[in-house]
Short mmCIF file of C-alpha atoms in Angstrom, two decimals:
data_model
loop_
_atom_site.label_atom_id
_atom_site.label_comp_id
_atom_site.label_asym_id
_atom_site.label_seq_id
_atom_site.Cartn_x
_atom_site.Cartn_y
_atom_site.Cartn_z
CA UNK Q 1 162.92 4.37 232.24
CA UNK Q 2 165.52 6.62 230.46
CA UNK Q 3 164.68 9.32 228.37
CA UNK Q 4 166.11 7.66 224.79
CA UNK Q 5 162.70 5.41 225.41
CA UNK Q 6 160.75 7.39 227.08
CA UNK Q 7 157.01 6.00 227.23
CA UNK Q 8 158.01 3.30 224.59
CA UNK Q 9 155.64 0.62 226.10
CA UNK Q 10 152.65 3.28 225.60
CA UNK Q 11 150.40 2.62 222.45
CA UNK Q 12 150.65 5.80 220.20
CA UNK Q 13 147.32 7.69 218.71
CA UNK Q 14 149.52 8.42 215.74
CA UNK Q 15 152.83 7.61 214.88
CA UNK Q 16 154.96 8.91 211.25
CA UNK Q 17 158.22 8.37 210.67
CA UNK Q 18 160.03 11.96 208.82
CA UNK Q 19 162.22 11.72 206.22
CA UNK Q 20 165.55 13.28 207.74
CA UNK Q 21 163.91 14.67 210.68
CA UNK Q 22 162.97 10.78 212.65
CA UNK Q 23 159.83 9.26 214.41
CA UNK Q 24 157.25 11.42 215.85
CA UNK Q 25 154.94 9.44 218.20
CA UNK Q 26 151.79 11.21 219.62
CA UNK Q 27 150.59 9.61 222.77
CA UNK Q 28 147.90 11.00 225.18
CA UNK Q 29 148.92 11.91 228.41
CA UNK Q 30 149.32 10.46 231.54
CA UNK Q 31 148.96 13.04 234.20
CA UNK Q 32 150.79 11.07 236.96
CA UNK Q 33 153.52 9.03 234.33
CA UNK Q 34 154.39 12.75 232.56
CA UNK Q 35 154.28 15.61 235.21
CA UNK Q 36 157.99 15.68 235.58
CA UNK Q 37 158.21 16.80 231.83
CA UNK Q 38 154.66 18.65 232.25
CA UNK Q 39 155.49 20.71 235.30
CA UNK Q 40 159.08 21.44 233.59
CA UNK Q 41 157.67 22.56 231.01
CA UNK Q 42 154.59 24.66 231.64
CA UNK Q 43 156.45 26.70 234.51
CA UNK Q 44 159.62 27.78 231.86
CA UNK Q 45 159.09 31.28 231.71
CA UNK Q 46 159.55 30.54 227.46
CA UNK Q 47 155.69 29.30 228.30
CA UNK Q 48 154.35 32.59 229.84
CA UNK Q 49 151.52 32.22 227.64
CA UNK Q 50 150.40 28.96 228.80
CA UNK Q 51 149.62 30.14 231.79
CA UNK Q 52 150.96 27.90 234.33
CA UNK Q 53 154.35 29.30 235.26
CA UNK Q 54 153.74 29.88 239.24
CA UNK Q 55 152.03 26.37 239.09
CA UNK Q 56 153.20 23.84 241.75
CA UNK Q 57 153.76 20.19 240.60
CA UNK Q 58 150.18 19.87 242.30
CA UNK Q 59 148.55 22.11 240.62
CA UNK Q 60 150.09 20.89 237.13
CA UNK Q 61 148.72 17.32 238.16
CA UNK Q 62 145.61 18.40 239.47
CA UNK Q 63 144.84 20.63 235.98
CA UNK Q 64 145.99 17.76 233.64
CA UNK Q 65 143.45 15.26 236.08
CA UNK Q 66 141.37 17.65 235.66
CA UNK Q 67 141.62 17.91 231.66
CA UNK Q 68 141.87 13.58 231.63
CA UNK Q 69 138.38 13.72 232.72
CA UNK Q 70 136.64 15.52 229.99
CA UNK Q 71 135.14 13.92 226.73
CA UNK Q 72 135.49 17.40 225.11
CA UNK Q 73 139.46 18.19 225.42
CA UNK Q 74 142.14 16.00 225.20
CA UNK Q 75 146.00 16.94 226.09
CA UNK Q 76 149.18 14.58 224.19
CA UNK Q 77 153.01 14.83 224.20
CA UNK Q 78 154.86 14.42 220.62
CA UNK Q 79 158.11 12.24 221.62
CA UNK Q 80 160.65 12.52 219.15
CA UNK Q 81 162.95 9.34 218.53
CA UNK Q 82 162.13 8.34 222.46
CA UNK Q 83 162.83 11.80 223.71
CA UNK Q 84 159.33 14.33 224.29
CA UNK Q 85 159.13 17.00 222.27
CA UNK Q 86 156.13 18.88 222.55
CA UNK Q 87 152.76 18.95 224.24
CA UNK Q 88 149.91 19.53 222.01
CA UNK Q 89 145.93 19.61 223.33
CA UNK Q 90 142.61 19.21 220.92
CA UNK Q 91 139.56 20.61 221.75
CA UNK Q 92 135.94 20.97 220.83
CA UNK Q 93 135.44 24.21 220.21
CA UNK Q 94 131.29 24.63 221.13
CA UNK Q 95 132.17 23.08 224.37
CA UNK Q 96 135.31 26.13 224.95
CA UNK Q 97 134.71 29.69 225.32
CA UNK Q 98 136.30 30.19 221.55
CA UNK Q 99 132.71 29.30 220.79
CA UNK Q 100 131.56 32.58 221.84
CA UNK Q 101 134.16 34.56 219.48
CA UNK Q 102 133.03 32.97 215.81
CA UNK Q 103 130.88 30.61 214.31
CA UNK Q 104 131.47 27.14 215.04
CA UNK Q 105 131.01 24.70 212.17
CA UNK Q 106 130.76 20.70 212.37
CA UNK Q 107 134.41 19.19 211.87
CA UNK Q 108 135.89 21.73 213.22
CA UNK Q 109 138.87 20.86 215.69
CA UNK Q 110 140.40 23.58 218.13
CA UNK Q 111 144.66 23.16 218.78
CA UNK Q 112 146.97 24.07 221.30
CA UNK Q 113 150.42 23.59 221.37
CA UNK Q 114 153.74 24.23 223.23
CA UNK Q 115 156.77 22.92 221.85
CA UNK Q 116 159.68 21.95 224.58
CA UNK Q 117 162.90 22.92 224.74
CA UNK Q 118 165.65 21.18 222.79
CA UNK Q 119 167.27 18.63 223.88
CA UNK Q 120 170.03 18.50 225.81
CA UNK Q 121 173.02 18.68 223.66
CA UNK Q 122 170.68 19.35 220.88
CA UNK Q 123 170.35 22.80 220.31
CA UNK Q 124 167.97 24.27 218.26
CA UNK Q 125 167.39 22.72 214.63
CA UNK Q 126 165.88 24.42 211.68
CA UNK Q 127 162.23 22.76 210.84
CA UNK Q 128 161.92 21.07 214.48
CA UNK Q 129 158.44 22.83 215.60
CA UNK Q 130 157.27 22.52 212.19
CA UNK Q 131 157.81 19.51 211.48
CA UNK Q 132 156.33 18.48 215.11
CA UNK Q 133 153.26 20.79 214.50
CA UNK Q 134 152.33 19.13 211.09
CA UNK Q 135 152.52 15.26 212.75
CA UNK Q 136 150.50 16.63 215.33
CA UNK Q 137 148.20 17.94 212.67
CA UNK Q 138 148.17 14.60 210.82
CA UNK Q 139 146.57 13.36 213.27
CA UNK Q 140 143.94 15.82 214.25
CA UNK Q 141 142.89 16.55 211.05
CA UNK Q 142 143.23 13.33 208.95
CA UNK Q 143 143.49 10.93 211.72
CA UNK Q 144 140.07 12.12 213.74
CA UNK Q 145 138.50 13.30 210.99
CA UNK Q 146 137.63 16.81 210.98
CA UNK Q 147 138.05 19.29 208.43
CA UNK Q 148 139.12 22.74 209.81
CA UNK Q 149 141.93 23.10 212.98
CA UNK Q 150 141.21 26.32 214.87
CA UNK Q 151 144.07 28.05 216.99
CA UNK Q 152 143.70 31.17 219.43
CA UNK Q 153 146.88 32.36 220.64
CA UNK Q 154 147.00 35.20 222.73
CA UNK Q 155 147.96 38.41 220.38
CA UNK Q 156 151.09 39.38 221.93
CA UNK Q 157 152.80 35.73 221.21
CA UNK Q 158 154.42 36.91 218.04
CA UNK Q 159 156.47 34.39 217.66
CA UNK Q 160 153.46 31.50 218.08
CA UNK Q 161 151.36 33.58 215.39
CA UNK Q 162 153.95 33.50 213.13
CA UNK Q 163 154.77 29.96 213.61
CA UNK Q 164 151.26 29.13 212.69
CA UNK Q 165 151.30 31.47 210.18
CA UNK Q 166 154.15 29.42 208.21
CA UNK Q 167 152.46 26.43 208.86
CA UNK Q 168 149.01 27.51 206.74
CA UNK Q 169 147.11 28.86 209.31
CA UNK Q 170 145.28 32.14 207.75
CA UNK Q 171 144.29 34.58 210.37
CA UNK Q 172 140.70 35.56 210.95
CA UNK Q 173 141.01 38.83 212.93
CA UNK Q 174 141.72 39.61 216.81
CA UNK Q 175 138.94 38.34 219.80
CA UNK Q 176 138.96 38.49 223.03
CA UNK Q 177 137.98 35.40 224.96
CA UNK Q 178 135.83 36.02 227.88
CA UNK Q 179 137.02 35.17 231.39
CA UNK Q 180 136.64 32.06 232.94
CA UNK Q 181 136.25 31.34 237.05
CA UNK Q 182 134.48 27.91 237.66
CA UNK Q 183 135.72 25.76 240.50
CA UNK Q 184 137.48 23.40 238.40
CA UNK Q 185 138.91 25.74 236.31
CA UNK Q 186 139.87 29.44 236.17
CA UNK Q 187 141.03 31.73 233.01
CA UNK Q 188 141.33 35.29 232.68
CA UNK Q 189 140.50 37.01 229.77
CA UNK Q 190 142.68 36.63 226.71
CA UNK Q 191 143.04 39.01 223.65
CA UNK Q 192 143.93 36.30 220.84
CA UNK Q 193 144.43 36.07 217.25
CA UNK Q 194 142.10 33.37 215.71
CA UNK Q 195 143.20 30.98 212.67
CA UNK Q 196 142.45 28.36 211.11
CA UNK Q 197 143.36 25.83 208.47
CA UNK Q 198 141.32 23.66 206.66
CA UNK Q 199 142.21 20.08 206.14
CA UNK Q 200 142.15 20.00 202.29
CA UNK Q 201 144.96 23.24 202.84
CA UNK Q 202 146.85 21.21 204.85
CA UNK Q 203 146.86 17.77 203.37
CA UNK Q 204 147.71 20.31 199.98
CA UNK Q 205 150.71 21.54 202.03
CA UNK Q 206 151.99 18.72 202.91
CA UNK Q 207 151.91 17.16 199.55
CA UNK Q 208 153.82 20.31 198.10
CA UNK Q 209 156.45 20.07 201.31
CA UNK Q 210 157.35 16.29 200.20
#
């Protein structure tokens, strides 16, 4: 395996090719096959607010098993032109403790996402987490369905709220989700921003960014 195919034999969820940008696959993930890129990932100190950056490789495997098991959330890596790009995860929000901040309503579709580093030899390119964000929305929002993505980052990520802000997301005021400490999984609280972005807003967007 060599990173200029990585995963190619996997079947992709969603695939779209970009004009001038290249071929954005979105495949679920395989906690075992991807922890090297997981656990390089997750522990960068760039992904603070993920929350895993004392994580052993264990402990990266053993949350993404963990997260494989459930019907209700669902993690996937975007690889760009063979090489991964970013790790995005879907939700349902009644069955996450965003539930408990607003008013779930049916076809809604909570998002997380993390975009990886460039690269190497890359460098950073102008467009590059958009671009990955809106395949990655393709598919959530036209491809399963639903009708409204909802995103939480925490409030002090500047730079992911304004990301999402470019990319349609209007903001719906500050919440605070409640801590989390189950045996299978354990969250502190979390100040976060919520969003959203309805389907018809994106599919509009994306029409207007051809």
């Amino acid at each position: 395996m060599t990173t200029e195919t990585y995963a190619d034999a996997r079947e992709a969820v969603h695939e779209q090719p970009v004009d001038g940008f290249g071929t954005v696959r979105v495949l679920p993930v395989d906690p075992h096959a991807d922890l090297g890129v997981l656990h390089g990932w997750v522990t960068e100190e760039r992904a603070a607010y993920w929350g895993m950056t004392g994580f052993t490789r264990q402990q990266v495997l053993e949350t993404y098993l963990h997260l494989d098991s459930l019907d209700t959330h669902h993690a996937f890596l975007a690889v760009k032109d063979g090489v991964p790009a970013a790790l995005f995860q879907t939700y349902e929000p009644e069955a996450d403790r965003v539930s408990e901040c607003y008013e779930v309503r049916p076809g809604d579709i909570g998002v997380h996402l993390l975009i990886g580093p460039p690269a190497p030899g890359g460098g950073a390119r102008p467009g590059w987490s958009s671009t990955l964000l809106a395949a990655f929305l393709a598919y959530a929002l036209t491809g399963l369905d639903r009708q409204r993505a909802v995103v939480e980052p925490d409030a002090r990520n500047a730079k992911a709220i304004a990301r999402l802000t470019r990319q349609g997301f209007v903001p719906a005021g500050e919440i605070v989700l409640p801590e989390i400490d189950l045996p299978e999984v354990r969250l502190p609280e979390k100040p976060a921003l919520l969003a959203f972005l309805t389907r018809e807003a994106f599919e509009k967007g994306s029409t207007a960014r051809r």
